[in-house]
XYZ file of C-alpha atoms in Angstrom:
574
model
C -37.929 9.024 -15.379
C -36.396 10.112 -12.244
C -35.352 7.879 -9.605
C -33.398 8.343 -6.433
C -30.827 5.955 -5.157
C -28.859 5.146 -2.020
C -24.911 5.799 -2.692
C -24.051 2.218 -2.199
C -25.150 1.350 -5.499
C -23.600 3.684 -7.291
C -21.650 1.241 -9.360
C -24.328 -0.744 -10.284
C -26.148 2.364 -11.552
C -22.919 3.638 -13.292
C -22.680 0.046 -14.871
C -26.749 -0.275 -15.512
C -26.747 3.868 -17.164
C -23.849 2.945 -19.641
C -25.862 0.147 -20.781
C -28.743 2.461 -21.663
C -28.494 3.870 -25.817
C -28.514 7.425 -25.559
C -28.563 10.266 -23.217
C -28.313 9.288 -19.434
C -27.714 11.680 -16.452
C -26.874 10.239 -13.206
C -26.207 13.299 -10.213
C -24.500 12.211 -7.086
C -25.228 14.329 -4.850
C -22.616 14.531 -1.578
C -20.333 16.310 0.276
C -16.648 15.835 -0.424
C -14.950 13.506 2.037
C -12.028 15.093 1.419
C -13.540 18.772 2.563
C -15.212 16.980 5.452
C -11.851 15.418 6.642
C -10.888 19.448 6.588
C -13.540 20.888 8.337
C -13.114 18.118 11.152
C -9.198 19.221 11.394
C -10.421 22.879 12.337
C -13.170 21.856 14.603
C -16.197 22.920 11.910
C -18.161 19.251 12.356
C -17.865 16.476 14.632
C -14.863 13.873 14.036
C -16.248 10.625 14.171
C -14.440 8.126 16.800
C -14.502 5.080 14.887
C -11.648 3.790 12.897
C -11.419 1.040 9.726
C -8.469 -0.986 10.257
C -7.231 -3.800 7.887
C -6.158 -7.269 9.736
C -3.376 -7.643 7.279
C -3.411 -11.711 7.413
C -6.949 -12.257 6.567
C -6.381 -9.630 3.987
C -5.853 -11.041 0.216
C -4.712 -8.105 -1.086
C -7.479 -8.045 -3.832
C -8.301 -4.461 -4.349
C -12.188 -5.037 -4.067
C -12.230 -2.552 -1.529
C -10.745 -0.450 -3.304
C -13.687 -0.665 -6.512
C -16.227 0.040 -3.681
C -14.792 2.991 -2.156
C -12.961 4.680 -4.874
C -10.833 5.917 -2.412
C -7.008 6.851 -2.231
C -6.516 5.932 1.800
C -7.191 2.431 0.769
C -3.650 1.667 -0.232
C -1.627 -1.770 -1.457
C 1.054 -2.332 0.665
C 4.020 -5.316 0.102
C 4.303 -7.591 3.043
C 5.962 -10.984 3.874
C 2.886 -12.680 2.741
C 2.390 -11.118 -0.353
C 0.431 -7.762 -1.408
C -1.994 -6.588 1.123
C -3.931 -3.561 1.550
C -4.220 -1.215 4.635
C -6.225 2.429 5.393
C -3.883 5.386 5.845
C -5.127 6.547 8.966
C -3.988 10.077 8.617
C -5.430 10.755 5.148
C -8.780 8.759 6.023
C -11.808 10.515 5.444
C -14.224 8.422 7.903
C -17.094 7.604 5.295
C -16.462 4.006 5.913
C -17.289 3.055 2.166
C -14.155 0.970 1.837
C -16.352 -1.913 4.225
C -18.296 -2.940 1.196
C -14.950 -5.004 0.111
C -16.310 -8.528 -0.495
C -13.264 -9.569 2.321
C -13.815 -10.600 5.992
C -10.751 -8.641 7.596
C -12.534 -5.489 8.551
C -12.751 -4.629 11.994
C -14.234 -0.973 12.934
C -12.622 0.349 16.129
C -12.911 3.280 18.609
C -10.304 3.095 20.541
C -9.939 3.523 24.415
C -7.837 6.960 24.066
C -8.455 9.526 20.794
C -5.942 9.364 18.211
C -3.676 12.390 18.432
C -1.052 13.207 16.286
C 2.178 14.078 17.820
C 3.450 17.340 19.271
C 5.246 19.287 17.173
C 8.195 19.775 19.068
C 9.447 16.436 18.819
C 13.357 16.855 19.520
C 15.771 16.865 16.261
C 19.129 14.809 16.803
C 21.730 16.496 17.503
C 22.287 18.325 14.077
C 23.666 21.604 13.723
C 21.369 23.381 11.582
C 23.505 26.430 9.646
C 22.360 28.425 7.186
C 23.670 26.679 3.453
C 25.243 28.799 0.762
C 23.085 29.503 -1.906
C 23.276 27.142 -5.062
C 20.686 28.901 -7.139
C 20.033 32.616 -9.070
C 19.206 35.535 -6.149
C 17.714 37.592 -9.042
C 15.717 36.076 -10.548
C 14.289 32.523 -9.893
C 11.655 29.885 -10.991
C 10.768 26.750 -9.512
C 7.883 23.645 -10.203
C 6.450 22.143 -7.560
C 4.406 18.721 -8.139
C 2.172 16.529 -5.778
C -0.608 14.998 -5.690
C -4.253 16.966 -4.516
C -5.345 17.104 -0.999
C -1.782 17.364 0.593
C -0.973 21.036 0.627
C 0.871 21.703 -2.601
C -0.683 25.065 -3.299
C -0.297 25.696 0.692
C 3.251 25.377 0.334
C 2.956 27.409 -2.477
C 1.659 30.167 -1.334
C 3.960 29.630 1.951
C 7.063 30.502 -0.458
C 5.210 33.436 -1.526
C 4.807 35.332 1.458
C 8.405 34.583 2.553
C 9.240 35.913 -0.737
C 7.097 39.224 -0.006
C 8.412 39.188 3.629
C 12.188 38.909 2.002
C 11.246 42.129 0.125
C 10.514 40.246 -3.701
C 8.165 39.925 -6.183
C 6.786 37.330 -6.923
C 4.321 35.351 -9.657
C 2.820 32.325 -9.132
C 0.240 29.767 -10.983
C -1.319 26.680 -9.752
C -2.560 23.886 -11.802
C -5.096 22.286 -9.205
C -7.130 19.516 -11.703
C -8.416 16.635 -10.144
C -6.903 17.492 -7.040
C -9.700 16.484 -4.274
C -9.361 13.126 -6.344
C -5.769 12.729 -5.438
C -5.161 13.881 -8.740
C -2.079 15.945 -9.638
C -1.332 19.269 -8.991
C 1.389 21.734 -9.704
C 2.175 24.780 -8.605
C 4.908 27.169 -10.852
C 6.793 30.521 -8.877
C 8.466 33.157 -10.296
C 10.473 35.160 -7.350
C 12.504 38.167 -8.534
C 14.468 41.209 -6.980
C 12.648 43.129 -9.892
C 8.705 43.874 -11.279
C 7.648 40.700 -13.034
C 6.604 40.494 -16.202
C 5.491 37.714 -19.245
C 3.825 34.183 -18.288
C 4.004 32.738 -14.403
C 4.485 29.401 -15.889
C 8.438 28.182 -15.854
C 9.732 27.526 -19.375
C 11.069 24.670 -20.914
C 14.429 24.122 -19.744
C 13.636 27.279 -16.879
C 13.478 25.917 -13.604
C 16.218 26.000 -10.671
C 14.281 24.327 -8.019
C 12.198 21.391 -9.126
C 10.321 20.149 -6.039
C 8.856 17.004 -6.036
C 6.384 15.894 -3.530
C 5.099 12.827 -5.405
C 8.024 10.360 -7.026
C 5.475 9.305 -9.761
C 4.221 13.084 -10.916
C 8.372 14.233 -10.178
C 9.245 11.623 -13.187
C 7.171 12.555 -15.215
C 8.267 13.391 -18.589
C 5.777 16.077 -19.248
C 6.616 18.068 -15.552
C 10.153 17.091 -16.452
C 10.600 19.820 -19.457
C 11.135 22.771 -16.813
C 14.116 20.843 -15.800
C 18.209 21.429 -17.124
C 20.872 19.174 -16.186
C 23.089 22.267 -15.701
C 20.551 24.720 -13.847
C 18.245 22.807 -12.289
C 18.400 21.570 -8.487
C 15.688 18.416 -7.811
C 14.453 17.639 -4.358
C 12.108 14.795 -4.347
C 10.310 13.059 -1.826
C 10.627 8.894 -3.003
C 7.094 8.066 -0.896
C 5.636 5.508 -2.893
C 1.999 6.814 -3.139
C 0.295 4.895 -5.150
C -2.325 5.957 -8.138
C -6.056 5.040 -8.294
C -5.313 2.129 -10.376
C -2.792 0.717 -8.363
C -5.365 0.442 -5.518
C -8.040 -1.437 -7.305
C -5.718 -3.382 -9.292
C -3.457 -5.983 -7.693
C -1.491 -6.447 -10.937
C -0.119 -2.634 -11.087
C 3.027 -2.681 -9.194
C 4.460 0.577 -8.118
C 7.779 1.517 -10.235
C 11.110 1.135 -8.483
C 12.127 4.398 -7.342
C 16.011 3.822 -8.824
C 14.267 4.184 -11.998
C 12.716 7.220 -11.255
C 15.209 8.670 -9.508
C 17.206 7.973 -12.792
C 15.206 9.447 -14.624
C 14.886 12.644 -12.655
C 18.879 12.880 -12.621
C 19.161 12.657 -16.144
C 18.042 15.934 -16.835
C 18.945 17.655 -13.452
C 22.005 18.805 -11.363
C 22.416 14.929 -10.022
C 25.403 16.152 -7.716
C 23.510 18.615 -6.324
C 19.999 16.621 -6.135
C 18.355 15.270 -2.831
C 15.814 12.584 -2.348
C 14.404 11.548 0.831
C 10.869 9.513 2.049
C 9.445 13.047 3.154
C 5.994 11.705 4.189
C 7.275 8.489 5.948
C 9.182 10.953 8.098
C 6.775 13.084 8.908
C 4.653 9.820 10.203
C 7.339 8.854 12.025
C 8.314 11.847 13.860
C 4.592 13.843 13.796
C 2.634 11.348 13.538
C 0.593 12.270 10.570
C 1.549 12.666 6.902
C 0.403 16.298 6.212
C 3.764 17.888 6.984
C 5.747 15.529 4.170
C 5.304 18.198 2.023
C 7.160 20.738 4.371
C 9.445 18.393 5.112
C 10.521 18.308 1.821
C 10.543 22.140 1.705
C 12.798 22.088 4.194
C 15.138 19.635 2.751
C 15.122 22.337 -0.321
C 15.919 24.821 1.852
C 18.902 23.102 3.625
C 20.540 22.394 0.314
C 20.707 26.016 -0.718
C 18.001 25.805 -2.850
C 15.563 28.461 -2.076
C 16.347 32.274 -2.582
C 15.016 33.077 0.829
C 16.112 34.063 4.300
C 15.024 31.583 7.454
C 13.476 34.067 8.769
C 11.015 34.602 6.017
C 10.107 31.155 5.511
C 9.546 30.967 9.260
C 7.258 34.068 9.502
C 5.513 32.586 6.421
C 4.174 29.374 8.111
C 3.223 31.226 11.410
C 0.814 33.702 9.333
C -0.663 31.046 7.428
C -1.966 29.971 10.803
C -2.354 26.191 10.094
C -0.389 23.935 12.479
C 1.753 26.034 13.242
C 4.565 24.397 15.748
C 3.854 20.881 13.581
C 4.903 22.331 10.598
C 7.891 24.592 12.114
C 9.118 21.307 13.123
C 8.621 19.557 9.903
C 10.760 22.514 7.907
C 13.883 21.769 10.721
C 13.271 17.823 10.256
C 13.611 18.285 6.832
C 16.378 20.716 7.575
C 18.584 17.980 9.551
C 17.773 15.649 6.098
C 20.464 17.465 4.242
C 22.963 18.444 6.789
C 22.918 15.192 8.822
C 21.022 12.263 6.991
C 22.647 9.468 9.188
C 21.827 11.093 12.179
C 18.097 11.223 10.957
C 18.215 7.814 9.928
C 19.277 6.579 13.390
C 16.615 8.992 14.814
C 13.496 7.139 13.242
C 15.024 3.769 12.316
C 12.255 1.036 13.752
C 13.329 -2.426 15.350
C 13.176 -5.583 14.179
C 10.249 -7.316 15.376
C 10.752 -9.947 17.539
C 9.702 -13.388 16.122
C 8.828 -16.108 18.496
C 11.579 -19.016 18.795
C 11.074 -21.742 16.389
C 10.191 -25.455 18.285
C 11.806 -28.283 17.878
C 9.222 -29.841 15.501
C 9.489 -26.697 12.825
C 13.370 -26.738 13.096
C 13.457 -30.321 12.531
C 11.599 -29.756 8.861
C 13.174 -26.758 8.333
C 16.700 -28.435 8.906
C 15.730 -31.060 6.533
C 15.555 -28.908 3.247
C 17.994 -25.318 3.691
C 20.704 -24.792 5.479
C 20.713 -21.078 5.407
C 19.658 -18.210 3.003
C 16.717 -16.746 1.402
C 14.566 -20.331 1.294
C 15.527 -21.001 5.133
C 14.307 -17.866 6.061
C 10.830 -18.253 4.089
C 10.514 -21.701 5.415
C 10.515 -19.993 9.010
C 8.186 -18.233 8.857
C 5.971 -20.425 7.194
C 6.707 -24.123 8.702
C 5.354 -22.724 11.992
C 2.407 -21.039 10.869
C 1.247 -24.355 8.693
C 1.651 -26.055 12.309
C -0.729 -23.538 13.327
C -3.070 -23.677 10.555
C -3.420 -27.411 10.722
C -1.017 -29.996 11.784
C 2.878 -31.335 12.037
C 2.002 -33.708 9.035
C 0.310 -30.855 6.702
C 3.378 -28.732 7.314
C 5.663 -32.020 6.667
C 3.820 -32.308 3.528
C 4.570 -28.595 2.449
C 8.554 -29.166 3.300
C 8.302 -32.533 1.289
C 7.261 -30.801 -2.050
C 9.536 -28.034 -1.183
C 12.229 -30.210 -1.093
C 11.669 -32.315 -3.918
C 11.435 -29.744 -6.003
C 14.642 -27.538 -4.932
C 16.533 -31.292 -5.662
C 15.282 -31.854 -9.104
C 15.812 -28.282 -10.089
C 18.932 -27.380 -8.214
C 17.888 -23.847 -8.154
C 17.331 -21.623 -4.884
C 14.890 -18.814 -7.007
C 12.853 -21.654 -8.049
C 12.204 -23.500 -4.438
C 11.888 -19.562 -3.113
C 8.853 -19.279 -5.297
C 7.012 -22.843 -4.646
C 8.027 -22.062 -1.068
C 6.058 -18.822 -1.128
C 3.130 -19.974 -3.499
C 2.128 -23.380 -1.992
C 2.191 -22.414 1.471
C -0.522 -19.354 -0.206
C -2.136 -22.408 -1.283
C -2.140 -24.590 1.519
C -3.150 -21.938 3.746
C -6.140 -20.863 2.235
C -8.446 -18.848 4.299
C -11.741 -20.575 5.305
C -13.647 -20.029 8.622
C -11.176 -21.665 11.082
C -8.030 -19.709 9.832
C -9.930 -16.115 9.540
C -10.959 -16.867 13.105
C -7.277 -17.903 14.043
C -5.852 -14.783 12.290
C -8.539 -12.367 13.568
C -7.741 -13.755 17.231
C -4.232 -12.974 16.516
C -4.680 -9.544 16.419
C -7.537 -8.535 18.415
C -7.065 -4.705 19.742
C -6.166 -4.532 23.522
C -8.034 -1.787 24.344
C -11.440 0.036 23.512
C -14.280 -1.149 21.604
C -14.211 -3.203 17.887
C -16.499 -5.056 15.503
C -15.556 -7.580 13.101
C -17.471 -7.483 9.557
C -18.085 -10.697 8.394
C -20.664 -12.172 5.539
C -20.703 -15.836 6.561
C -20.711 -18.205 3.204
C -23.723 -20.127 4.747
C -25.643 -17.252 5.314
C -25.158 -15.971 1.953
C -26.053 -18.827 0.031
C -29.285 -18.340 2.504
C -29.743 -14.968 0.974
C -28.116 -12.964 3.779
C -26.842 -9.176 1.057
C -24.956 -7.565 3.805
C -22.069 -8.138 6.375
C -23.039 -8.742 10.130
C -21.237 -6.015 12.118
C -19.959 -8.129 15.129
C -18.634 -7.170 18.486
C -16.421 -8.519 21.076
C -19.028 -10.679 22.340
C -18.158 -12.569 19.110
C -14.834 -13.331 20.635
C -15.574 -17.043 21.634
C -17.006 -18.471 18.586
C -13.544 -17.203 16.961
C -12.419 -19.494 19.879
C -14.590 -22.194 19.068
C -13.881 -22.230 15.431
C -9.983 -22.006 15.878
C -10.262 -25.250 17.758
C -12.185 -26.809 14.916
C -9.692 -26.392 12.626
C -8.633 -30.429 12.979
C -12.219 -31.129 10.944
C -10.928 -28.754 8.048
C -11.179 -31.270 5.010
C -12.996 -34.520 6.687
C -16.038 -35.480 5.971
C -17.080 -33.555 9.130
C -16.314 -30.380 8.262
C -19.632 -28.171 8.161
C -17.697 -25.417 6.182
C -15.851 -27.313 3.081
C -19.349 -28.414 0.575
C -18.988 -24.863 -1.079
C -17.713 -24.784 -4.278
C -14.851 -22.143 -3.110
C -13.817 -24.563 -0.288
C -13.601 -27.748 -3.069
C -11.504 -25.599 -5.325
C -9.322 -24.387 -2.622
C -8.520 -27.561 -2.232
C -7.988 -28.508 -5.477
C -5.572 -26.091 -5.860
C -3.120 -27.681 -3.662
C -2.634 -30.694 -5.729
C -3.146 -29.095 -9.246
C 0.306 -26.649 -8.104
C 1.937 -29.672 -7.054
C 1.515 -31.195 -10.946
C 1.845 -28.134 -12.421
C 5.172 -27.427 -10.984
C 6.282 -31.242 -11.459
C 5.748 -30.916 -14.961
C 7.533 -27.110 -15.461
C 10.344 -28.730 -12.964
C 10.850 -31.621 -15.867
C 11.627 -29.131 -18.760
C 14.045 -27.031 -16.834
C 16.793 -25.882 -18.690
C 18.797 -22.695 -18.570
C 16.971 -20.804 -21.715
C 13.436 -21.867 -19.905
C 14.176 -20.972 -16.391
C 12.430 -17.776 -16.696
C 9.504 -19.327 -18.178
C 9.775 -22.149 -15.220
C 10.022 -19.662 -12.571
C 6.842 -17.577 -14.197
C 4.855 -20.623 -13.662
C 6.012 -21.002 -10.271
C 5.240 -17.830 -8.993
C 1.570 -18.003 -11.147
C -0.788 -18.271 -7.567
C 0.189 -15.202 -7.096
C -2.835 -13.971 -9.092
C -5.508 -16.164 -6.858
C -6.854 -13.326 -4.345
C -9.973 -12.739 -2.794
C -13.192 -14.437 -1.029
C -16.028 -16.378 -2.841
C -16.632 -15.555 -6.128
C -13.854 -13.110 -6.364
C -11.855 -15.749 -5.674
C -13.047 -18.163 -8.181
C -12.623 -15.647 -10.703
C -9.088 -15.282 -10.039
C -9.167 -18.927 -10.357
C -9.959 -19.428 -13.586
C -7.596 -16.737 -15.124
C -4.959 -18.215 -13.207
C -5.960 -21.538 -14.845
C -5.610 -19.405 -18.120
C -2.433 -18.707 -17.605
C -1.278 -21.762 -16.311
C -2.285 -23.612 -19.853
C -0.873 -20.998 -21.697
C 2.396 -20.974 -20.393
C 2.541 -24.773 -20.511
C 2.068 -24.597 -23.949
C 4.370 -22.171 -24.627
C 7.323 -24.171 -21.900
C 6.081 -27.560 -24.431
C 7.004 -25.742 -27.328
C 10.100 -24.575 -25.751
C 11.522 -27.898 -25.006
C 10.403 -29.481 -28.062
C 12.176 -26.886 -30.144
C 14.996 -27.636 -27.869
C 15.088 -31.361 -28.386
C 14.635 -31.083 -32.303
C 17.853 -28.502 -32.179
């Protein structure tokens, strides 16, 4: 039996097919995104105007998106508020599948003026750019490259080539592409020699004097790490944390810290003669789109001596490949000005610090009350103000009482940092009022935009879908921001669903939870304490997603008590 389906249940048939005993086939028949998000770059189809953007407040950094899309643009990203998740405009490939997220803080926008990326010729500090001495072979020279698919590894590649060719050398290459229109990862192996070539193009074990990284996670890998010899081999990694396919559906997976794998990349390299740098962050900075990252880091290789091959070359090499030509000249000299000036290019694209409104009299009043200064001041303002906001002077009171309380009977700053940061999570929760508060904070100036919202009443009514809403909407935000005072009386029209009564709940199950963890605090449980603080961290999402996270967190929460009990009882019998 055949049967044809639209795309957007594609899980659900993957999920109903692996339920079926036997033989299933399932074809999914579709262009690439990736390859469409090409042929729009070279004018081949029409480039859609309209945008996704994340509202990062309303967000709950729950990865749902993520599940429905499958795609890599949808990326987790650490804010003051916790994990959130935003689309990487310059990698997005406009199929708009990442709106299916079970999460009200879409909004689809085309704005007033077309996105551009920036010219190329953005001006370099003031860097004098000479040509290095050579650190590697001139003979005869190998180098791994590794990234991720879809950015232009084997470009680059073959960009070394030519120059190699122009520079009058042979040259052998091989490219391992795999899953690369996945975002899988890719490498790409060169040979360059003076004389005819001859045996494998891959670089031995221990064989490689450039090892180019383009990806931090792929770079430290143990497996790409065998070319590498901590008395031959020169690394140049980019440290952009891009993060895997897991990572994005998964709110648990944390990205690794980059000290560790920069450790680990030094341990078998020439450490003292190794150079990391954020080359796609640059790139955004300075071009406006992340594409060039991978020249940038090219260039950074280049700069440190790295690269058996005249300027020149490498130069007439990206003009003949023809692609972005001036944008990627000028990503090779930013890259360039990495190496022989980093403070200047650090003071080049350094950002300011936002501006944060001043504090009234009311917030530093409560504020004043519990910190004086430090790590828990700061959290308390940003929060005190917003819980103002969100409902009144006495809720925000309440949230600096508990706060308090608990930084007196434990004495310790990590621990009141935690409840600070997980009740006011808790207290804030995100019904109708505060999604139209935060969605009013943020509304684009210019051009058109639509909200996407699936309203719980109309989904209990049987509504499937999100209503795609435009500015017109604007005033019921309005109206529903000033009807935040009913939030919790017996008036309020929005808080009879079971999500609403267990948001609430919440609040005042914390509160005992941490009363109780407070009580045994000792110096051997204090990690265990502080794990139990920081537990509503796990609680993400809307509706049922939501209540989901709910119960595992109430998992958890029971089985950590236990194990704090048995803690303090073994304590007390000692």
């Amino acid at each position: 039996i055949a049967e044809v389906r639209d795309r957007s249940v594609l899980l659900e048939s993957q999920t109903e097919l692996a339920g079926i005993e036997g033989v299933t086939v399932l074809i999914h028949d579709q262009e690439c995104a990736a390859e469409k998000r090409r042929k729009r770059k070279r004018g081949q189809i029409e480039d859609p105007p309209q945008r996704v953007y994340i509202n990062e407040r309303v967000c709950e950094g729950c990865g749902d998106c993520g599940k429905k899309s499958s795609c890599l643009s949808v990326l987790p990203v650490e804010t003051e508020f916790g994990r959130k998740t935003e689309i990487h405009q310059s990698s997005c490939n406009k199929d708009y599948s990442c709106l299916e997220g079970d999460c009200p803080s879409f909004l689809t926008v085309i704005p007033a003026k077309p996105r551009r990326a920036r010219a190329a010729g953005v001006p370099l500090p003031a860097v004098e750019l000479r040509d290095p001495p050579r650190i590697v072979g001139q003979d005869e020279f190998t180098m791994r490259m590794i990234g991720i698919g879809g950015t232009g590894v084997v470009t680059v590649s073959q960009v070394i080539g030519v120059a190699a060719l122009i520079d009058g050398l042979h040259v052998a290459e091989l490219d391992q592409t795999g899953l690369s229109q996945k975002g899988g990862p890719v490498t790409s192996d060169l040979r360059i020699s003076r004389k005819p070539l001859a045996g494998s193009n891959r670089v031995s074990a221990a064989g490689a004097d450039l090892y180019l990284g383009f990806d931090d996670l792929g770079a430290s890998n143990l497996k790409n790490l065998a070319v590498a010899d901590p008395d031959r081999t020169v690394a140049v990694v980019s440290t952009a944390a891009v993060p895997t396919g897991t990572m994005v559906v998964d709110a648990s997976r944390i990205f690794p810290e980059v000290d560790d794998q920069i450790q680990a990349i030094d341990s078998v390299t020439r450490s003292d003669a190794n150079v990391y740098l954020d080359a796609q962050r640059l790139a955004e900075s300075v071009l406006g789109d992340h594409m060039p990252g991978n020249m940038v880091a090219l260039g950074a290789a280049w700069q440190r001596g790295a690269l058996p091959l005249s300027f020149g070359a490498v130069e007439e090499a990206i003009r003949l490949n023809g692609a972005a030509v001036e944008m990627n000249l000028a990503a090779f000299a930013w890259g360039r000005a990495c190496v022989a000036s980093p403070d200047a290019v650090a003071e080049a694209v350094r950002e300011p610090e936002p501006e944060r409104a001043p504090l009234s009299d009311a917030a530093l009043d409560l504020i004043d009350s519990v910190a004086g200064d430090g790590e828990l001041r700061r959290l308390l303002e940003v929060r005190v103000p917003e819980l103002i906001e969100y409902q009144s002077r006495a809720y925000a009171e309440e949230y600096v009482g508990f706060v308090r309380g608990v930084l007196e009977r434990s004495g310790s700053h990590p621990i009141a940092e935690a409840v600070a940061r997980q009740l006011y999570y808790l207290m804030a929760f995100k019904d109708e009022y505060e999604v139209a508060r935060l969605h009013l904070a943020a509304l684009p100036s210019e051009g058109k935009f639509w909200f996407h919202l699936h309203p719980p009443l109309l989904r209990a009514l049987g509504l499937k879908r999100k209503l795609k809403l435009g500015r017109w909407f604007v005033p019921a935000f309005r109206m529903l921001r000033a009807m935040r005072r009913l939030r919790g009386t017996w008036l309020d029209p929005f808080g009879r669903p079971e999500v609403r009564r267990v948001e609430r709940e919440l609040i005042g199950e914390y509160r005992a939870l941490v009363t109780r963890a407070v009580a045994h605090l000792r110096p051997e449980t204090a990690p265990l304490v502080l794990e139990i603080c920081d537990l509503p961290d796990e609680i993400r999402g809307y509706e049922e997603i939501k209540l989901r996270s709910v119960k595992r967190f109430r998992m958890t929460a029971e089985r950590l008590e236990r194990k704090l009990a048995r803690a303090a009882a073994l304590e007390a019998a000692a």
